[in-house]
Short mmCIF file of C-alpha atoms in Angstrom, two decimals:
data_model
loop_
_atom_site.label_atom_id
_atom_site.label_comp_id
_atom_site.label_asym_id
_atom_site.label_seq_id
_atom_site.Cartn_x
_atom_site.Cartn_y
_atom_site.Cartn_z
CA MET I 1 -3.97 11.08 2.77
CA ARG I 2 -1.55 13.63 0.94
CA TYR I 3 -0.15 16.90 2.98
CA PRO I 4 1.00 19.46 0.18
CA ALA I 5 1.62 21.68 2.99
CA LEU I 6 3.82 19.32 4.96
CA THR I 7 5.60 18.43 1.85
CA CYS I 8 7.05 21.44 0.67
CA ALA I 9 7.57 22.96 3.98
CA ARG I 10 10.86 21.12 4.99
CA GLY I 11 11.74 20.09 1.28
CA ARG I 12 13.06 16.63 1.21
CA ARG I 13 15.78 14.35 -0.51
CA GLU I 14 14.32 13.59 -3.88
CA GLY I 15 14.71 10.57 -5.52
CA LYS I 16 15.02 6.73 -4.62
CA SER I 17 18.17 7.35 -3.22
CA GLY I 18 17.29 9.93 -0.69
CA MET I 19 13.87 8.01 0.18
CA LEU I 20 16.41 4.56 0.47
CA GLU I 21 18.12 6.61 3.18
CA ILE I 22 15.19 7.62 4.98
CA TYR I 23 13.37 4.13 5.36
CA GLN I 24 17.31 2.86 6.66
CA ALA I 25 17.09 5.76 9.33
CA LEU I 26 13.45 4.14 10.07
CA ALA I 27 14.45 1.06 9.88
CA ARG I 28 16.88 1.37 12.88
CA ARG I 29 14.53 3.77 15.06
CA THR I 30 11.74 1.03 14.58
CA GLY I 31 13.58 -2.13 15.06
CA CYS I 32 12.84 -3.25 11.15
CA PRO I 33 15.70 -5.83 9.96
CA ASP I 34 17.09 -4.37 6.24
CA GLU I 35 15.28 -7.50 4.93
CA PHE I 36 12.35 -6.20 5.67
CA LEU I 37 12.84 -2.55 4.23
CA PRO I 38 10.57 -3.38 0.98
CA GLU I 39 7.35 -4.05 3.20
CA LEU I 40 8.23 -1.18 5.56
CA SER I 41 8.00 0.74 2.51
CA ARG I 42 4.53 -0.76 1.86
CA ILE I 43 3.38 -0.65 5.24
CA VAL I 44 4.48 3.40 5.93
CA PRO I 45 3.72 4.95 2.34
CA SER I 46 7.03 7.19 1.11
CA PRO I 47 4.74 10.36 1.51
CA ASP I 48 4.33 9.68 4.98
CA ALA I 49 8.06 8.53 5.58
CA PRO I 50 9.84 11.37 6.65
CA TYR I 51 7.31 12.71 9.14
CA VAL I 52 6.96 8.77 10.86
CA LEU I 53 10.77 9.29 10.73
CA TRP I 54 10.70 12.30 12.69
CA CYS I 55 8.01 10.99 14.96
CA ALA I 56 10.39 7.45 15.75
CA GLY I 57 12.41 9.72 18.02
CA ASP I 58 13.27 10.00 21.67
CA ASP I 59 10.21 11.90 22.36
CA TRP I 60 6.79 11.89 21.89
CA VAL I 61 5.56 14.72 19.85
CA ASN I 62 2.33 16.70 19.50
CA PRO I 63 0.98 18.99 16.73
CA SER I 64 2.83 22.07 17.84
CA ARG I 65 6.04 20.42 17.45
CA LEU I 66 5.59 19.00 14.36
CA ALA I 67 4.06 22.29 13.03
CA ARG I 68 7.37 24.49 14.18
CA ALA I 69 9.74 21.62 12.78
CA PHE I 70 7.87 21.25 9.46
CA GLY I 71 6.77 25.23 8.99
CA THR I 72 3.16 24.23 8.90
CA ASP I 73 -0.31 25.68 10.37
CA LEU I 74 -1.22 23.84 13.78
CA GLU I 75 -4.22 22.21 12.18
CA THR I 76 -2.65 21.06 9.09
CA ALA I 77 -0.13 18.94 11.80
CA ALA I 78 -2.77 17.71 13.80
CA GLU I 79 -4.65 15.98 10.97
CA LEU I 80 -1.23 14.19 10.19
CA LEU I 81 -0.90 13.02 12.83
CA GLU I 82 -4.04 11.67 13.76
CA ASP I 83 -4.80 10.62 10.50
CA LEU I 84 -1.37 8.43 11.24
CA PHE I 85 -2.42 7.07 14.59
CA ARG I 86 -5.74 5.94 12.70
CA ARG I 87 -4.13 4.17 10.36
CA GLY I 88 -2.02 1.91 12.93
CA ILE I 89 1.09 4.12 12.44
CA LEU I 90 1.56 6.19 14.96
CA ALA I 91 1.05 5.61 18.62
CA ARG I 92 -0.82 7.94 21.25
CA ARG I 93 -1.36 8.55 23.97
CA ARG I 94 -2.64 11.35 26.76
CA PRO I 95 0.20 12.20 29.46
CA ALA I 96 -1.54 12.39 32.69
CA ASP I 97 0.97 15.87 34.16
CA LEU I 98 -0.76 17.80 31.08
CA ASP I 99 -4.08 20.07 32.21
CA ARG I 100 -4.95 20.82 28.77
CA ASP I 101 -6.31 18.30 26.83
CA GLU I 102 -4.00 17.04 24.28
CA PHE I 103 -2.65 13.87 22.86
CA TRP I 104 1.13 13.19 22.19
CA TYR I 105 2.41 10.57 19.15
CA HIS I 106 5.31 8.07 18.56
CA ALA I 107 5.97 6.21 15.87
CA ARG I 108 5.19 2.63 16.24
CA SER I 109 8.06 -0.11 16.37
CA PHE I 110 7.95 -2.60 13.29
CA TYR I 111 6.51 -5.37 15.67
CA SER I 112 3.66 -2.93 16.74
CA LEU I 113 3.15 -2.59 12.94
CA LEU I 114 3.28 -5.66 11.84
CA LEU I 115 0.83 -6.38 14.98
CA ILE I 116 -1.62 -4.05 13.57
CA HIS I 117 -1.28 -3.99 9.76
CA LEU I 118 -1.15 -8.29 9.65
CA GLY I 119 -3.93 -8.67 12.54
CA GLU I 120 -6.36 -5.98 11.00
CA GLY I 121 -5.98 -7.37 7.34
CA ARG I 122 -4.04 -4.37 6.03
CA VAL I 123 -1.78 -6.16 3.82
CA ASP I 124 -3.12 -5.12 0.20
CA GLY I 125 0.10 -4.49 -2.01
CA LEU I 126 2.42 -7.62 0.52
CA GLU I 127 2.94 -10.48 -1.59
CA ARG I 128 2.35 -13.90 -0.57
CA ALA I 129 6.46 -14.97 -0.04
CA SER I 130 6.55 -11.61 1.81
CA LEU I 131 3.55 -12.00 3.91
CA VAL I 132 5.21 -15.91 4.82
CA ARG I 133 8.32 -13.75 6.18
CA LEU I 134 6.62 -11.57 7.73
CA ARG I 135 4.36 -13.66 9.98
CA GLU I 136 7.24 -15.77 10.94
CA PHE I 137 9.33 -12.66 11.93
CA TYR I 138 6.27 -11.52 13.95
CA LEU I 139 5.55 -15.15 15.91
CA THR I 140 9.18 -14.98 16.51
CA ARG I 141 9.74 -11.56 17.99
CA ARG I 142 6.40 -11.91 20.16
CA ILE I 143 8.13 -15.45 21.98
CA GLU I 144 11.23 -13.68 22.30
CA MET I 145 9.11 -10.65 24.19
CA TYR I 146 6.55 -12.89 26.19
CA ASP I 147 9.30 -14.75 26.98
CA ASP I 148 11.61 -12.12 28.27
CA LEU I 149 8.09 -10.77 30.37
CA ILE I 150 7.35 -13.54 31.74
CA GLU I 151 11.13 -14.31 32.95
CA GLU I 152 11.42 -11.18 34.59
CA GLY I 153 8.12 -11.25 36.10
CA ALA I 154 5.91 -8.34 34.31
CA LEU I 155 3.45 -11.20 33.54
CA LYS I 156 2.90 -14.32 35.23
CA ALA I 157 1.26 -15.51 31.85
CA SER I 158 0.13 -14.58 28.75
CA SER I 159 -2.84 -15.89 28.72
CA GLU I 160 -5.73 -17.87 31.03
CA VAL I 161 -8.08 -20.52 29.58
CA LEU I 162 -11.90 -19.76 30.40
CA PRO I 163 -14.39 -22.24 30.97
CA VAL I 164 -17.04 -19.97 29.03
CA GLU I 165 -20.49 -21.78 29.41
CA GLU I 166 -19.62 -22.27 33.18
CA ALA I 167 -18.11 -19.05 33.77
CA PHE I 168 -22.06 -17.54 32.91
CA THR I 169 -23.52 -19.55 34.81
CA GLY I 170 -21.82 -20.89 37.84
CA HIS I 171 -20.98 -24.57 38.26
CA ARG I 172 -23.26 -27.23 39.57
CA HIS I 173 -20.79 -29.71 41.28
CA PRO I 174 -21.53 -33.19 40.19
CA HIS I 175 -21.47 -34.35 43.84
CA SER I 176 -23.00 -32.00 45.72
CA GLY I 177 -25.34 -30.53 43.63
CA GLU I 178 -24.17 -26.85 45.08
CA THR I 179 -23.68 -23.87 42.71
CA THR I 180 -20.18 -22.62 43.14
CA VAL I 181 -18.53 -19.39 42.27
CA MET I 182 -16.24 -19.61 39.80
CA PRO I 183 -12.52 -18.87 40.78
CA GLY I 184 -10.26 -17.34 38.31
CA VAL I 185 -10.91 -15.37 35.45
CA ASP I 186 -14.31 -14.67 34.95
CA ALA I 187 -15.64 -13.82 31.60
CA HIS I 188 -19.18 -12.07 32.35
CA ARG I 189 -17.66 -9.80 35.12
CA LEU I 190 -14.84 -9.12 32.92
CA MET I 191 -17.21 -7.54 30.53
CA ALA I 192 -19.66 -6.48 33.10
CA ALA I 193 -16.65 -4.37 35.17
CA THR I 194 -15.02 -2.97 32.11
CA SER I 195 -15.14 0.94 30.62
CA ALA I 196 -15.66 -0.16 27.52
CA LEU I 197 -16.18 -3.13 25.35
CA GLN I 198 -15.28 -3.58 21.28
CA LEU I 199 -15.84 -6.44 19.29
CA LEU I 200 -12.68 -6.94 16.36
CA PRO I 201 -11.93 -9.36 14.26
CA CYS I 202 -9.60 -12.03 15.10
CA ALA I 203 -6.21 -10.65 14.59
CA CYS I 204 -4.72 -14.24 14.54
CA ARG I 205 -7.02 -15.74 12.56
CA LEU I 206 -6.39 -12.55 9.89
CA THR I 207 -2.80 -12.39 10.24
CA PHE I 208 -1.67 -16.49 9.66
CA GLN I 209 -4.84 -17.31 7.44
CA ARG I 210 -4.84 -21.21 8.18
CA CYS I 211 -8.54 -21.78 9.03
CA ASP I 212 -12.25 -21.06 8.40
CA LYS I 213 -13.32 -20.43 11.91
CA PRO I 214 -15.29 -17.58 12.66
CA LEU I 215 -13.54 -14.06 12.80
CA GLU I 216 -15.91 -11.53 14.73
CA THR I 217 -14.89 -13.34 17.98
CA CYS I 218 -12.26 -10.84 19.61
CA LEU I 219 -13.69 -8.76 22.79
CA ILE I 220 -11.10 -5.81 23.57
CA LEU I 221 -11.63 -4.04 27.09
CA GLY I 222 -10.84 -1.01 28.52
CA SER I 223 -8.88 1.60 27.00
CA ARG I 224 -7.85 -1.23 24.04
CA ALA I 225 -11.32 -0.89 23.63
CA GLU I 226 -11.30 2.93 23.77
CA GLU I 227 -8.10 3.12 21.57
CA TYR I 228 -9.12 1.08 18.80
CA ARG I 229 -12.95 3.33 19.02
CA ALA I 230 -10.90 6.40 18.55
CA ARG I 231 -8.84 4.64 15.33
CA GLY I 232 -12.09 3.31 13.99
CA VAL I 233 -11.41 -0.40 14.31
CA GLY I 234 -14.33 -2.80 15.59
CA ARG I 235 -17.70 -1.80 16.95
CA PRO I 236 -18.85 -1.55 20.47
CA ILE I 237 -21.07 -3.80 22.03
CA THR I 238 -22.99 -4.82 25.05
CA VAL I 239 -22.17 -7.88 27.19
CA ASP I 240 -25.19 -9.33 26.35
CA GLU I 241 -23.97 -9.50 22.87
CA GLY I 242 -20.57 -10.86 24.34
CA GLU I 243 -21.97 -13.51 25.78
CA GLU I 244 -23.89 -14.48 22.72
CA ILE I 245 -20.43 -14.33 20.72
CA LEU I 246 -18.62 -16.57 23.35
CA ARG I 247 -21.62 -18.91 22.92
CA ILE I 248 -21.16 -19.24 19.07
CA ALA I 249 -17.61 -19.44 19.29
CA ASP I 250 -18.02 -22.16 22.14
CA ARG I 251 -19.91 -24.14 19.15
CA GLU I 252 -17.01 -24.13 16.81
CA GLY I 253 -14.19 -25.80 19.22
CA LEU I 254 -12.61 -22.64 19.65
CA VAL I 255 -10.62 -21.98 22.98
CA HIS I 256 -11.51 -19.30 25.31
CA LEU I 257 -8.32 -17.28 26.60
CA ALA I 258 -8.82 -14.05 28.66
CA VAL I 259 -5.22 -12.06 27.37
CA PHE I 260 -3.28 -10.30 29.84
CA GLU I 261 -0.85 -7.21 29.90
CA PRO I 262 2.06 -6.72 32.28
CA GLY I 263 0.50 -5.84 35.36
CA ASP I 264 -1.29 -9.19 34.61
CA ARG I 265 -4.22 -7.13 33.47
CA PRO I 266 -6.60 -8.46 31.07
CA TYR I 267 -7.17 -6.16 27.79
CA ALA I 268 -9.54 -9.10 25.96
CA LEU I 269 -11.22 -12.27 25.64
CA CYS I 270 -10.31 -14.44 22.44
CA SER I 271 -11.49 -17.43 20.70
CA CYS I 272 -9.02 -18.99 19.74
CA CYS I 273 -7.86 -22.16 17.30
CA PRO I 274 -4.34 -23.76 17.61
CA CYS I 275 -3.44 -23.13 14.33
CA CYS I 276 -3.39 -19.06 14.25
CA CYS I 277 -3.57 -18.44 18.25
CA HIS I 278 -0.34 -16.67 18.90
CA ASP I 279 -0.64 -18.09 22.19
CA LEU I 280 -1.53 -21.69 21.48
CA GLN I 281 0.92 -21.83 19.07
CA ALA I 282 3.70 -20.88 21.47
CA LEU I 283 2.24 -23.58 23.45
CA LEU I 284 1.74 -26.61 21.24
CA ARG I 285 3.94 -25.58 18.77
CA PHE I 286 7.04 -23.90 20.37
CA GLY I 287 6.41 -25.72 23.98
CA ARG I 288 5.58 -22.43 26.38
CA THR I 289 4.19 -24.28 29.15
CA ARG I 290 4.55 -21.07 31.13
CA TRP I 291 2.66 -19.42 28.40
CA VAL I 292 -1.31 -20.21 29.44
CA ARG I 293 -2.43 -20.27 32.20
CA LYS I 294 -4.53 -23.42 33.15
CA ALA I 295 -8.37 -22.83 34.46
CA PRO I 296 -8.83 -24.21 38.00
CA TRP I 297 -10.86 -26.39 36.54
CA VAL I 298 -10.33 -29.96 34.95
CA ALA I 299 -12.60 -32.42 33.34
CA ARG I 300 -13.68 -35.68 34.55
CA THR I 301 -15.17 -38.71 32.75
CA ASP I 302 -17.58 -41.17 34.02
CA MET I 303 -16.26 -44.10 31.89
CA ASP I 304 -19.64 -46.58 33.14
CA VAL I 305 -21.63 -43.48 30.91
CA CYS I 306 -18.79 -42.77 28.50
CA THR I 307 -19.28 -44.66 24.63
CA GLY I 308 -15.84 -44.26 23.42
CA CYS I 309 -17.63 -42.11 20.23
CA GLY I 310 -14.84 -39.81 19.98
CA THR I 311 -16.75 -36.71 20.07
CA CYS I 312 -14.21 -34.96 23.01
CA VAL I 313 -10.81 -36.35 21.56
CA LEU I 314 -12.29 -34.03 17.93
CA ARG I 315 -12.76 -31.09 20.35
CA CYS I 316 -9.63 -31.28 22.58
CA VAL I 317 -6.51 -29.36 21.36
CA PHE I 318 -4.51 -30.02 24.14
CA GLY I 319 -3.88 -33.62 23.48
CA ALA I 320 -5.48 -34.34 26.66
CA ARG I 321 -7.79 -37.01 24.97
CA VAL I 322 -6.56 -40.30 22.57
CA LEU I 323 -9.18 -42.63 21.49
CA GLY I 324 -8.15 -46.31 20.50
CA ASN I 325 -10.23 -49.22 19.61
CA GLY I 326 -13.13 -47.62 20.91
CA VAL I 327 -11.59 -47.25 24.27
CA LEU I 328 -10.45 -43.33 25.55
CA ALA I 329 -6.85 -42.64 27.42
CA TYR I 330 -7.48 -39.40 28.95
CA ASP I 331 -4.48 -37.96 30.58
CA GLU I 332 -5.59 -35.34 33.01
CA ALA I 333 -2.32 -33.69 33.47
CA ARG I 334 -2.97 -32.26 30.17
CA CYS I 335 -6.11 -30.90 30.57
CA TYR I 336 -6.41 -26.79 30.14
CA GLY I 337 -9.93 -27.09 31.65
CA CYS I 338 -11.28 -25.42 28.33
CA GLY I 339 -14.85 -27.13 28.54
CA LEU I 340 -15.29 -27.88 25.34
CA CYS I 341 -15.18 -31.30 25.65
CA VAL I 342 -17.95 -30.80 28.29
CA ASN I 343 -20.52 -29.08 26.14
CA THR I 344 -20.28 -31.60 23.21
CA CYS I 345 -20.09 -34.77 24.89
CA PRO I 346 -23.33 -36.61 23.30
CA GLN I 347 -23.69 -38.84 26.63
CA ARG I 348 -23.01 -35.61 29.19
CA ALA I 349 -20.53 -37.88 30.56
CA ILE I 350 -17.75 -35.59 31.19
CA THR I 351 -17.85 -32.77 33.91
CA LEU I 352 -15.74 -29.62 35.10
CA VAL I 353 -14.18 -30.53 38.88
CA PRO I 354 -12.21 -28.03 40.59
CA ARG I 355 -8.36 -28.59 39.95
CA ALA I 356 -6.17 -29.80 42.69
CA PRO I 357 -4.08 -27.35 44.02
CA ALA I 358 -0.62 -27.55 42.33
#
């Protein structure tokens, strides 16, 4: 979208050298390495770059400030800021100390731009080689950030495993036969209690594109869901729809994770594959054992019933199950309690039992 009133009001430097200076300054303020300047110029188009740069200062800005700075009318300034927000280039918030209903805006960091543009499939114009480099930068930067958050105590873990079917219906204890309340994170309770529930395509699978697992599996909660709605991303769903989506993902062999933000508040229920999920990659590829918290359940196998068919081995992404010469070897310490093996064992030889305290 072009904004002629703004474009003409301030008078940009003309030519390639002027735009290069704008992008270099924007890169410094958003934490974009110089090597990614060409990619930054595609994510933030040149007509928008001067205004995004102005929004990348120390302070958040409102339409009035932008209108004064660029000598335009308030309506045009508000339209520009809201358009950049919907496209994922600016962040938006409503200050709690303001009496009036007004949004303020700020340029996103380069990491946040990648999080949105890769995770929402907004990669038109980016070459394959650029995407490969951007994906690795994004994952490396995320690991650095979350390592720091966990080390500082702002997060206990990035996510927690959810055995979804058991979370819906309660767990039938294999010995006493009593139905027990699901401890830890409960998918149904989280969805039922949230102020908003939004379904999005899986950002990880859109980012890394390493498998053909279902995309419509990412359930966003609360204020995060409200932000996506305001940007026109995804669609609102009911709790019943959310539970059915998790059941479908369960049948597809996807690990269910509750994902946390600082303060250990869950903001998403994700159905994850080990090849694309940033948390499972951090755990399995980079050995970040503190990132993913185990469910308070662990699988137990009745070896008198087990036939050694290997179905559970194929379902376990954590390496807890190995089949050799028709004999199952199971390492309980490696089990994260996801429940995928329980739901697919043809002999019903596997149950989940409460995990012993560490």
